[in-house]
Coordinates of C-alpha atoms and ligand atoms in Angstrom, one line a residue:
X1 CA 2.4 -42.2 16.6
X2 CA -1.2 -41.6 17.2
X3 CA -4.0 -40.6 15.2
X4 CA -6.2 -37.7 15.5
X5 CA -8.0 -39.3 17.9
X6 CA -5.6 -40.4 20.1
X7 CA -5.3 -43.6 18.9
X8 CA -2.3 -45.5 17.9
X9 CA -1.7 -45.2 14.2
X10 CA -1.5 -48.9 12.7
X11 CA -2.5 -48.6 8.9
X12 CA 0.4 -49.6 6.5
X13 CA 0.4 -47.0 4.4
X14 CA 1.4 -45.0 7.6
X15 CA 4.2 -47.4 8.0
X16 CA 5.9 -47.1 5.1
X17 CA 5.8 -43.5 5.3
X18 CA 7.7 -43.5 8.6
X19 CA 10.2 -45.8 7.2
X20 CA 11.3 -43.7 4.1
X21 CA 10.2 -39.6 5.4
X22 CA 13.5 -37.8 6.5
X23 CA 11.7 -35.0 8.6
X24 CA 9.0 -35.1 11.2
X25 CA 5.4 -37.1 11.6
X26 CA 3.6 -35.5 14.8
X27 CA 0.5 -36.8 15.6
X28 CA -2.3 -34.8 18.2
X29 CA -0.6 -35.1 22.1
X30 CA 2.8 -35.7 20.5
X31 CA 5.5 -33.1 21.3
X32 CA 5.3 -30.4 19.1
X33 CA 2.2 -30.7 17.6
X34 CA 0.4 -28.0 19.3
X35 CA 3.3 -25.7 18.1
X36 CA 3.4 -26.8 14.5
X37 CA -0.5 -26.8 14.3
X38 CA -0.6 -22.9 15.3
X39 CA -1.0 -20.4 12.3
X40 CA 0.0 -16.5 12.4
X41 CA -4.2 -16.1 13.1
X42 CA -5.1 -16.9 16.7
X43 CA -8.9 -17.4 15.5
X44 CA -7.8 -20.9 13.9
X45 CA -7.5 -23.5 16.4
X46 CA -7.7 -26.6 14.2
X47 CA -6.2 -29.6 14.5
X48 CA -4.9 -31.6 11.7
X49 CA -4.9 -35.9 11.9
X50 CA -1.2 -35.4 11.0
X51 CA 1.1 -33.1 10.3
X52 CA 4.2 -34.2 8.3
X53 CA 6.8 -31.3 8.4
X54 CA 9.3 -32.0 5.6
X55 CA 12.6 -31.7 4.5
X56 CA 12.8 -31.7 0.9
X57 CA 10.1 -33.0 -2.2
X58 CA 10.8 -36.3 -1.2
X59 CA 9.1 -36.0 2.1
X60 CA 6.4 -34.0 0.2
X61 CA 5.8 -36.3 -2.4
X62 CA 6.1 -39.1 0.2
X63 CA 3.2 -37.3 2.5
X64 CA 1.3 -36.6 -0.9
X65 CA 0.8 -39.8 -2.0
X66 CA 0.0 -40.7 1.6
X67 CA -2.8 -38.5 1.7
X68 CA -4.1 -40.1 -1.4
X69 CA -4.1 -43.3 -0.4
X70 CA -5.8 -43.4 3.0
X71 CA -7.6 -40.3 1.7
X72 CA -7.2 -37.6 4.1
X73 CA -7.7 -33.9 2.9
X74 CA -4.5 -32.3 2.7
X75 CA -3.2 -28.5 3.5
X76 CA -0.1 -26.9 2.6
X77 CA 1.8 -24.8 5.4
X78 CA 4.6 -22.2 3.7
X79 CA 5.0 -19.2 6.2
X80 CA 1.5 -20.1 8.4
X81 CA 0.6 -16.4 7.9
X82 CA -2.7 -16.5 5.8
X83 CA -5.5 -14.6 7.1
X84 CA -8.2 -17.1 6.7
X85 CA -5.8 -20.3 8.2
X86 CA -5.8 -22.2 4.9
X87 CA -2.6 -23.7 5.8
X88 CA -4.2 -25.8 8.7
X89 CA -7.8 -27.6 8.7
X90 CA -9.0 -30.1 11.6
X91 CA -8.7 -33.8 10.2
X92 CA -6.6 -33.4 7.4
X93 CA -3.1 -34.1 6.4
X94 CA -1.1 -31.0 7.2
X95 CA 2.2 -30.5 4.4
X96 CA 4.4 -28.2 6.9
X97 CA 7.4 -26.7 4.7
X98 CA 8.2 -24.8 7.8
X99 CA 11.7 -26.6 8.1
X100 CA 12.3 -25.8 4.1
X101 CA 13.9 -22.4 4.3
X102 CA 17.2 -22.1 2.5
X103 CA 18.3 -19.5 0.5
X104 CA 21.1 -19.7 -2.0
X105 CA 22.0 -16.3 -3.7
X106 CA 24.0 -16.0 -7.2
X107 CA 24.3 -12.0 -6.8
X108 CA 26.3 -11.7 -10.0
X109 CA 23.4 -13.4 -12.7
X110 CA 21.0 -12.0 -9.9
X111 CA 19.2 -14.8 -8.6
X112 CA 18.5 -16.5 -5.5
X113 CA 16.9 -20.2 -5.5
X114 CA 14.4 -20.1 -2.2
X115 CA 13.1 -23.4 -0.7
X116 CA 8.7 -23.3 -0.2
X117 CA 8.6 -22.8 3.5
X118 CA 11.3 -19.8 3.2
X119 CA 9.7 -16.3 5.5
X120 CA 10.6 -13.2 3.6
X121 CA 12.9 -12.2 6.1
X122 CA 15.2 -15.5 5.2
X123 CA 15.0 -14.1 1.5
X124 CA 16.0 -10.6 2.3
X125 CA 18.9 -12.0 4.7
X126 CA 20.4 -14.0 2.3
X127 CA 19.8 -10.8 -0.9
X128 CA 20.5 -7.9 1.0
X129 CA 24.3 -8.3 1.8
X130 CA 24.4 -8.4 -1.9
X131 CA 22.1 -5.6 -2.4
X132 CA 19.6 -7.5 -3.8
X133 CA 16.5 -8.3 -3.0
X134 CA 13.2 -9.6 -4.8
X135 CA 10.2 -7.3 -4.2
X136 CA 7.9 -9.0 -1.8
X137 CA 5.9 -7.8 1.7
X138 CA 5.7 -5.4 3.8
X139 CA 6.1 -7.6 6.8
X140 CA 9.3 -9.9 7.1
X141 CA 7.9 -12.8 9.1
X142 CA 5.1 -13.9 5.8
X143 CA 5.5 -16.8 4.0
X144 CA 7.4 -16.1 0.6
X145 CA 5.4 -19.5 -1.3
X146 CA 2.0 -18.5 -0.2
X147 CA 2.4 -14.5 -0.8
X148 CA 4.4 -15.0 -4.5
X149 CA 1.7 -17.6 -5.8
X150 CA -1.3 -15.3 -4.5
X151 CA 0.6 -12.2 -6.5
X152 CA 2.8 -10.3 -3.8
X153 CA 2.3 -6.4 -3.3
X154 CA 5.2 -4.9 -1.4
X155 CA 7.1 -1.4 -1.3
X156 CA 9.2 -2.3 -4.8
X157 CA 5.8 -3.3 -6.2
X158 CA 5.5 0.0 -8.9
X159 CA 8.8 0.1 -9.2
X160 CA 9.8 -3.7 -10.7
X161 CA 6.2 -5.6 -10.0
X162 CA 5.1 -8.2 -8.0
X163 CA 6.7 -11.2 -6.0
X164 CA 5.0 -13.4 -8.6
X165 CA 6.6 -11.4 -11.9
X166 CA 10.3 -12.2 -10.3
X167 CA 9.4 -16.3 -10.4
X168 CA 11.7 -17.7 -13.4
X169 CA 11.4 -21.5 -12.3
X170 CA 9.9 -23.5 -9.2
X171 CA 9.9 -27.3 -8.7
X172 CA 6.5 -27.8 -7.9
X173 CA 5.4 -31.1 -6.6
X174 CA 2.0 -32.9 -8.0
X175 CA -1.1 -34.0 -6.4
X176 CA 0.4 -37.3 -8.1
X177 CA 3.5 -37.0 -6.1
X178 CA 5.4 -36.4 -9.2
X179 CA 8.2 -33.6 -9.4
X180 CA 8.2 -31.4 -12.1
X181 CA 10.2 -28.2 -12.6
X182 CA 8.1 -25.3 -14.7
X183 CA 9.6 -22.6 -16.4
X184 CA 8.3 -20.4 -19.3
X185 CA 9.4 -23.3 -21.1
X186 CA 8.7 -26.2 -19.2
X187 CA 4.9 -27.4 -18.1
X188 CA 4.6 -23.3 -19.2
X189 CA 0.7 -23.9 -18.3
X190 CA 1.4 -25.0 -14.9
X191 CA 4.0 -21.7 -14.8
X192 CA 1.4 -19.6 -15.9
X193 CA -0.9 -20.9 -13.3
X194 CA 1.7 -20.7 -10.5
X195 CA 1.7 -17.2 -10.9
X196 CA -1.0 -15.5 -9.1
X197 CA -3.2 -18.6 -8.8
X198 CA -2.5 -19.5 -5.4
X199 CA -1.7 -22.9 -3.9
X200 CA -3.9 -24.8 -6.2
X201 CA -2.0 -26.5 -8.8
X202 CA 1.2 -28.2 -7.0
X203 CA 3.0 -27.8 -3.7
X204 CA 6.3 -25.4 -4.8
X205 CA 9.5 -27.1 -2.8
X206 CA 11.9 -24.4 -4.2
X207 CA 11.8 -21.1 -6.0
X208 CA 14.0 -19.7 -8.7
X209 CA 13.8 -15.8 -8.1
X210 CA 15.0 -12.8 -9.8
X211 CA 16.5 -10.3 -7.8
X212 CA 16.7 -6.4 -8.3
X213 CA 19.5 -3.8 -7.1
X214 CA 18.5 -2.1 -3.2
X215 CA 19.9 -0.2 -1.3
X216 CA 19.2 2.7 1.3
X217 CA 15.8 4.2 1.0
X218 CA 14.7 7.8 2.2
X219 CA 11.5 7.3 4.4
X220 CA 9.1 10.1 5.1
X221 CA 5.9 9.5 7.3
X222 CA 3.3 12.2 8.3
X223 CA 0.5 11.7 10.9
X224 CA -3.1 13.5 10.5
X225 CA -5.9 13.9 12.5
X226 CA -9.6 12.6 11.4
X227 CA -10.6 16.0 10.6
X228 CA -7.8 16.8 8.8
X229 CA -7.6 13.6 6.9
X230 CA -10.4 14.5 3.6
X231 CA -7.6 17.8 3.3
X232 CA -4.6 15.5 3.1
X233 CA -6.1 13.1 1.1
X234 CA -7.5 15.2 -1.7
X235 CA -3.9 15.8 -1.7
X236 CA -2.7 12.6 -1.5
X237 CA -4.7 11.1 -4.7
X238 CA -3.4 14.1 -6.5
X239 CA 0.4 13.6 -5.7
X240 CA 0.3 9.5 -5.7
X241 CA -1.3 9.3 -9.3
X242 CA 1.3 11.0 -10.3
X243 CA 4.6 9.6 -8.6
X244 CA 7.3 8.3 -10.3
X245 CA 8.2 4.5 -10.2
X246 CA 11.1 5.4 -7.5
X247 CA 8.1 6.4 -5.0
X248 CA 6.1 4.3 -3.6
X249 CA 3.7 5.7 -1.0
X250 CA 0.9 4.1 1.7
X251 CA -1.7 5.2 4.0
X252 CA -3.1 4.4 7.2
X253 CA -6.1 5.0 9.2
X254 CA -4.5 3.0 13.3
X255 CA -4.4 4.2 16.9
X256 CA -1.4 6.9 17.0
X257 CA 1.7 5.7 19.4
X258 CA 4.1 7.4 21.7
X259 CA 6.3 8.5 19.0
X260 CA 8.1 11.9 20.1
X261 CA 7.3 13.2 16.8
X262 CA 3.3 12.4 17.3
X263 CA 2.1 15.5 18.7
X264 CA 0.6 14.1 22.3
X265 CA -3.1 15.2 21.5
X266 CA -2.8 12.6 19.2
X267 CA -1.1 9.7 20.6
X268 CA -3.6 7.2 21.1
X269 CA -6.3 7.5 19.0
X270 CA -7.2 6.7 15.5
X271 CA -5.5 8.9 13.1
X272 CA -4.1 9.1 9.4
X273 CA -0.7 8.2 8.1
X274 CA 0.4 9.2 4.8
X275 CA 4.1 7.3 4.3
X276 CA 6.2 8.2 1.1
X277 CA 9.8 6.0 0.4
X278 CA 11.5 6.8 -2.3
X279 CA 13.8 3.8 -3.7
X280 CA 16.2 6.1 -5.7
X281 CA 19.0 7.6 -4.6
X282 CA 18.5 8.8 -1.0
X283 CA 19.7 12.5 -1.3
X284 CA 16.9 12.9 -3.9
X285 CA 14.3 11.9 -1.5
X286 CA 13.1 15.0 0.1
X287 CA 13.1 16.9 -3.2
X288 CA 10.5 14.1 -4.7
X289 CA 8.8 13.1 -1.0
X290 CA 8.6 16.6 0.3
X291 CA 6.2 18.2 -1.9
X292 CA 3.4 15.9 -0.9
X293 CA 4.1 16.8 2.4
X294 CA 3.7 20.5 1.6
X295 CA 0.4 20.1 -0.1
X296 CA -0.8 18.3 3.0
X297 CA 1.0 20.1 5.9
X298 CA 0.9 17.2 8.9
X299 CA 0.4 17.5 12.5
X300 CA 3.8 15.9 12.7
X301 CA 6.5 14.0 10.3
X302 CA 9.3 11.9 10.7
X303 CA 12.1 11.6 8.0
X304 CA 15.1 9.7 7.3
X305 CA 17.5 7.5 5.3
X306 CA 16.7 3.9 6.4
X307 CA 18.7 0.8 5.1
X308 CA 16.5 -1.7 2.7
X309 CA 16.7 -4.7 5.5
X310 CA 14.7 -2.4 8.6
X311 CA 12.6 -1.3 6.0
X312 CA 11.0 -4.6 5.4
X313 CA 11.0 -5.2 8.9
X314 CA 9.2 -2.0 9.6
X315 CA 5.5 -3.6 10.0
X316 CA 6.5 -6.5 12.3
X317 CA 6.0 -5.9 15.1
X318 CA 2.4 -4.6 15.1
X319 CA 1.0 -7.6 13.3
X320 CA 2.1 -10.2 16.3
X321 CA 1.6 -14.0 16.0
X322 CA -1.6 -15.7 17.7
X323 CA -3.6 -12.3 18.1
X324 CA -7.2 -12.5 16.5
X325 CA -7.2 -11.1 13.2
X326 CA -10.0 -10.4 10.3
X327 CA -9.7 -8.9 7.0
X328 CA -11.7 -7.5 4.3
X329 CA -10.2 -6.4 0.7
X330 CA -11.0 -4.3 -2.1
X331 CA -9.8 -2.7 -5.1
X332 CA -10.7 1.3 -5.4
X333 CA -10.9 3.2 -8.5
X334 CA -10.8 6.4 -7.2
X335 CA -10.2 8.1 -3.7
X336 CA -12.5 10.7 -4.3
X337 CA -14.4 12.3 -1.2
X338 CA -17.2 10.5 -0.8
X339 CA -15.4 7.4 -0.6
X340 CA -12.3 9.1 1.6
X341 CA -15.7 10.0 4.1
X342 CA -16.7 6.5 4.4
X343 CA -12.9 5.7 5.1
X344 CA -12.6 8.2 7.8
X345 CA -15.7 6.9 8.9
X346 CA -14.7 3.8 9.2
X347 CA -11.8 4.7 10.8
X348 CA -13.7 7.1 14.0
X349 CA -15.7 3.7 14.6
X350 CA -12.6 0.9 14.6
X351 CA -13.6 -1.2 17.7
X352 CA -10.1 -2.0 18.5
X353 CA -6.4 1.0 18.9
X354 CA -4.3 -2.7 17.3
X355 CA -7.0 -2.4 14.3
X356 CA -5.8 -0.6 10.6
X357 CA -7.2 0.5 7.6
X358 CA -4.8 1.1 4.6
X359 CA -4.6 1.5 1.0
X360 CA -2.0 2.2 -1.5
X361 CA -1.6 3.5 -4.9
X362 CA -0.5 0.6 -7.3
X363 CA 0.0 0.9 -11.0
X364 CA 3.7 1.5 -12.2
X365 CA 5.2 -1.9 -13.0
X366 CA 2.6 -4.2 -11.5
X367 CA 0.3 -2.8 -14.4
X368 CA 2.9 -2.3 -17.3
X369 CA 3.1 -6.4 -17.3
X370 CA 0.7 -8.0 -20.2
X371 CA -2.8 -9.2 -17.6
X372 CA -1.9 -12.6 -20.2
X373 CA 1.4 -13.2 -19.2
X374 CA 0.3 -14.8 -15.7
X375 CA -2.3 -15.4 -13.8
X376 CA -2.3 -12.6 -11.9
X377 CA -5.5 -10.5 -12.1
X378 CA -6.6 -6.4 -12.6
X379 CA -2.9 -5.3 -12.6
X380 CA -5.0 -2.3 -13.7
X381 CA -6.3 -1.9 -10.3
X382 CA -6.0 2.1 -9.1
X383 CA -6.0 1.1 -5.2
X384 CA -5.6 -1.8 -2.6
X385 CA -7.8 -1.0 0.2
X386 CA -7.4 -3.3 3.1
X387 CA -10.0 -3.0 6.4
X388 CA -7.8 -5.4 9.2
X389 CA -9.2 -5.8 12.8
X390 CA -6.6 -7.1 15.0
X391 CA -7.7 -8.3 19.1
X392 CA -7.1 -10.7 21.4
X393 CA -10.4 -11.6 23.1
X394 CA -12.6 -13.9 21.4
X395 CA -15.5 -12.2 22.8
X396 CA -14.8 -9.0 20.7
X397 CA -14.9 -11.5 18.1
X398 CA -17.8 -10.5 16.3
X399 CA -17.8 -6.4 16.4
X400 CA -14.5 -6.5 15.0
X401 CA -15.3 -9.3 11.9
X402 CA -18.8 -6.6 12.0
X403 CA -16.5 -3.7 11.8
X404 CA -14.1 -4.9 9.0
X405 CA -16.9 -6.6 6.9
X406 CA -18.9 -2.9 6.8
X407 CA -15.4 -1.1 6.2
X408 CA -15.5 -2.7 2.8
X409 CA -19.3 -3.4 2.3
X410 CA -19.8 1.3 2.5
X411 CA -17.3 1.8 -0.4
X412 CA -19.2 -0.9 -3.1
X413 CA -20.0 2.4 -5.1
X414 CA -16.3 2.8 -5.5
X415 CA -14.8 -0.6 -5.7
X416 CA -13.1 -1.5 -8.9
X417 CA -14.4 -4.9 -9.4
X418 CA -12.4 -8.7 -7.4
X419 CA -9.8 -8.5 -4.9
X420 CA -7.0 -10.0 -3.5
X421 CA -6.7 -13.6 -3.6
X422 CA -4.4 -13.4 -0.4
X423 CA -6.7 -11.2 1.7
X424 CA -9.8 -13.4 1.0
X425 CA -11.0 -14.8 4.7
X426 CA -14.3 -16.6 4.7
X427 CA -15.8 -15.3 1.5
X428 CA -18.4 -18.0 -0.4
X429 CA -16.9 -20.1 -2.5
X430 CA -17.5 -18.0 -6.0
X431 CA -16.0 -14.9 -4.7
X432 CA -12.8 -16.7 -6.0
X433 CA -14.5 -16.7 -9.5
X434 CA -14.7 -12.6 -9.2
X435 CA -11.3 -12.7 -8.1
X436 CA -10.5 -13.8 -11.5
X437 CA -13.2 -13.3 -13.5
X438 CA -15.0 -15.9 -15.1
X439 CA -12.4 -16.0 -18.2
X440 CA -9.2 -16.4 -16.4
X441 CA -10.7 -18.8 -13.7
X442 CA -12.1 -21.0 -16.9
X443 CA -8.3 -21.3 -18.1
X444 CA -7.1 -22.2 -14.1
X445 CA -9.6 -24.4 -14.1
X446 CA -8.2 -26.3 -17.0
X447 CA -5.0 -26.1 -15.8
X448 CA -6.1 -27.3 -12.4
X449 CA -7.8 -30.5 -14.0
X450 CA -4.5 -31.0 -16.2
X451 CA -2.3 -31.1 -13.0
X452 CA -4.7 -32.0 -10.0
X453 CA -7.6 -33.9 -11.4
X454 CA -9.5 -35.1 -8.2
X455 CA -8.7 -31.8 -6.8
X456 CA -6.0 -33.2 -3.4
X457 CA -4.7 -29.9 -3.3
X458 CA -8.2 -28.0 -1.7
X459 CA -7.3 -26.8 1.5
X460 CA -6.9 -22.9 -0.1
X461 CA -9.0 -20.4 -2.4
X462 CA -10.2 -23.6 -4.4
X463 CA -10.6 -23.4 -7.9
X464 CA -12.8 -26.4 -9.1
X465 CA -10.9 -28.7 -11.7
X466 CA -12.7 -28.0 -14.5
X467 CA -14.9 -31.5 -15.6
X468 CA -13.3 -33.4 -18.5
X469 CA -12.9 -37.1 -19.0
X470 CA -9.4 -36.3 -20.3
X471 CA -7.0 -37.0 -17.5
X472 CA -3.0 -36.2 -17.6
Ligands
FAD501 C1 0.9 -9.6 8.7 C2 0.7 -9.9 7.2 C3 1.2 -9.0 6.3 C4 1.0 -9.3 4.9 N1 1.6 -8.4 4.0 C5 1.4 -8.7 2.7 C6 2.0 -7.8 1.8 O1 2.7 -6.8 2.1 N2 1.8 -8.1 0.5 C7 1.0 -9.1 0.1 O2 0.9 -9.3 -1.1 N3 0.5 -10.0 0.9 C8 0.6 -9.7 2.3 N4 0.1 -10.6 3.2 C9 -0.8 -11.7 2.7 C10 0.0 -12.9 2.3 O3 0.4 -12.8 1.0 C11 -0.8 -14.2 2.5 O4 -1.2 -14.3 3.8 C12 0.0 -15.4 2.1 O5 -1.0 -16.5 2.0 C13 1.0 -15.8 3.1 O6 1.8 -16.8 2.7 P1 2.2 -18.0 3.7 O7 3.1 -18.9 3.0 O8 2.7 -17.4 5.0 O9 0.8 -18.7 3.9 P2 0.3 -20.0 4.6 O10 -0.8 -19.7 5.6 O11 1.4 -20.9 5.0 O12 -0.4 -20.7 3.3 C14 -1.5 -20.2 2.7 C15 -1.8 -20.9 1.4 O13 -0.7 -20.7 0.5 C16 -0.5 -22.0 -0.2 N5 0.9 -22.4 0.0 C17 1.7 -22.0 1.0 N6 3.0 -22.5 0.8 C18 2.9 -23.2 -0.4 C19 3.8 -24.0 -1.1 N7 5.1 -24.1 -0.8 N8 3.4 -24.5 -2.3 C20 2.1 -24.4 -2.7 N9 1.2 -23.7 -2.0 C21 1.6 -23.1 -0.8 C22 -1.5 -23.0 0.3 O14 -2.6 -23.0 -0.6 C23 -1.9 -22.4 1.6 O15 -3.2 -22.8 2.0 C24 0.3 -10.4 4.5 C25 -0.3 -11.2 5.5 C26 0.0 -11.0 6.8 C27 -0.6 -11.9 7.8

């Protein structure tokens, strides 16, 4: 076993960790290490001192207390799939739950208990034969632990909430190394805290999730050109304000594909996508998705019944592993027409046909929970509206981060105030105070002091212990 540098790793703190971790200690030039090391973003190449890929709390608390005591910085690795590559920093201790990933399902009380380095795709295979699922992403290979304790938007997100509303329990392991198990009535801080605060407080080792009913969904997608797209989306705001929990709709400004249902003038370039699902019963689909269609006649539509399971795999493939990606978040109030100009704008300038620009109308369920009840902020939030550049050479580097960053930057007069925890990239430090605002990130950061005092656990969107002298 070697250390970062190469060098055989001698301390004894290191050799009692070997003798009592059950999973796997790679060191750099050992086999495996440049695998486990990668992250979903090809712009992080970092390399960790160790990374100690674990099979259950033990091995987490085991490389925890580690950490601690020869005082290496530590990161946390669920699914590897956030943007900004918090899960991996050079010279620190990565926590890889990548081998963590069972799934067991009780489909009659509706729950399935998830272990912390579960994708969404094991979730939905273990739920879905029972027709059950718990609303998460749109994109099956994301890390369930990272997206649920950031919040979790996803297609059943107006219809039963966020990833984070379905937690009931998690066994969250301490910066101490102690296991604890919070519940609303157990360390129900620390629950509170887990629930749209983000990695900070604890690494999570297994979730206890609440499941809904699924089934077949009726999927209806209509493709625009740029000059049509201020038409169809005056349209758009009118009919998605207004939708019924069952519906959930997106849109997209990408590059058209070869799609025989793309009319060829537009394959290949950039062009809007307005996509409604409906979640209720699928015969009832194109009486509730067609009349948006009708206000906002498309160049060409696709529609069809779709099972739940290729539903959530639907955005896979065009969001590939170890490409270079950058992303800039808002919240919108309103999708008025100045701001849908800038948008479109935006859109005739994208530097790159794998880049996207979408936003969706949120509300419903995500909003009807009390903002107290978890940490979770601006459930009140009209829009999500997400500026992604996506390439593969590093010398496009910076016009795409240029393009994404003045995506965002040209709608300020329209933005509703923070953003998304789990689309922050390289924003300063305080933009995770706006995030919150100052009230909420006050109460995490008395919760963070209560459960990770010397603040281990930094290696995400840090919120600063708050200073006390009274320690836990
Ligand atoms: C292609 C793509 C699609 C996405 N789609 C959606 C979407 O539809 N809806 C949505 O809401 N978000 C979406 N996201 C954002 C996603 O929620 C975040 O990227 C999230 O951080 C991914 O979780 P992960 O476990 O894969 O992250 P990782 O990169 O593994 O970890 C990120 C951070 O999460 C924390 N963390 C991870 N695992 C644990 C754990 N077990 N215990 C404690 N902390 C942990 C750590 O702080 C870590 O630094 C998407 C991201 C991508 C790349």
């Amino acid at each position: 076993m070697t250390d970062f540098d190469g060098r055989p790793r001698r301390d004894p703190a290191f050799a009692s960790l070997r003798e009592t971790f059950r999973g796997e200690l790679l060191g750099a030039g050992e086999t495996g290490y440049d695998h486990a090391r990668r992250v979903w973003n090809g712009m992080h190449d970092r390399r960790p001192a160790l990374i100690a890929r674990c099979l259950d709390s033990g091995d987490v608390s085991a490389a925890l207390r580690y950490a601690r005591t020869v005082g290496l910085p530590v990161t946390v690795r669920g699914g590897g799939h956030n943007v900004a590559g918090t899960a991996v920093a050079d010279a620190a201790l990565m926590i890889d739950l990548s081998l963590m990933r069972a799934v067991t399902v009780d489909a009659a009380e509706r729950v399935a208990v998830a272990e912390g380095g579960c994708l969404l795709s094991d979730l939905d295979a273990a739920t879905v034969p029972h027709d059950l699922a718990c609303p998460a992403g749109v994109v099956s290979h994301t890390g369930l632990a990272g997206l649920a304790l950031g919040g979790g938007y996803g297609w059943l997100g107006r219809k039963w909430g966020l990833t984070c509303d379905h937690i009931l329990a998690a066994e969250v392991v301490l910066a101490d190394g102690s296991v604890v198990e919070a519940a609303a009535d157990r360390h129900a801080d620390l629950f509170w805290a887990l629930r749209g605060g983000g990695g900070n407080f604890g690494i999570v080792t297994r979730f206890t999730l609440r499941l809904r009913p699924v089934g077949p969904v009726y999927f209806h997608t209509g493709v625009y050109s740029l000059a049509d797209a201020p038409a169809a989306l005056r349209e758009y705001r009118t009919f998605a304000e207004k939708q019924p929990s069952d519906l959930h709709t997106i849109g997209a400004f990408k590059h058209a594909g070869q799609q025989s249902w793309i009319p060829v003038a537009l394959r290949g370039t950039p062009a809007l996508f307005l996509t409604a699902v409906w979640l209720g019963e699928p015969t009832e689909g194109p009486g509730n998705t067609g009349p948006l269609f009708d206000a906002a006649p498309p160049a060409g539509a696709s529609a069809r019944v779709m099972p739940y399971a290729e539903l959530q795999a639907l955005g896979d493939h065009s969001e590939p592993h170890g490409n270079r990606y950058f992303t800039k978040s808002c919240y919108l109030a309103d999708l008025t027409d100045d701001p849908v100009a800038e948008m479109t704008a935006s859109a005739d300038e994208m530097r790159s046909p794998l880049s996207c620009i979408d936003f969706e109308y949120l509300r419903g369920a995500i909003a009807d929970v009390p903002e107290a009840d978890s940490a979770f902020p601006r459930r009140d939030a009209p829009y999500i509206y997400t500026v992604s550049a996506q390439w593969t050479e590093s010398s496009a580097d910076q016009e795409n981060i240029d393009w994404s960053r003045h995506g965002v930057r040209r709608l300020a007069p329209w933005q509703y105030g923070g953003a998304y925890v789990n689309y922050l990239q390289d924003e300063p430090s305080d933009a995770v105070i706006d995030v919150y605002g100052q009230s909420r990130y006050s109460t995490l950061a008395d919760v963070k002091r209560r459960y990770d005092p010397d603040n281990l656990l930094a290696g995400n969107q840090n919120i600063v212990p708050a200073p006390s002298s009274q320690r836990r």
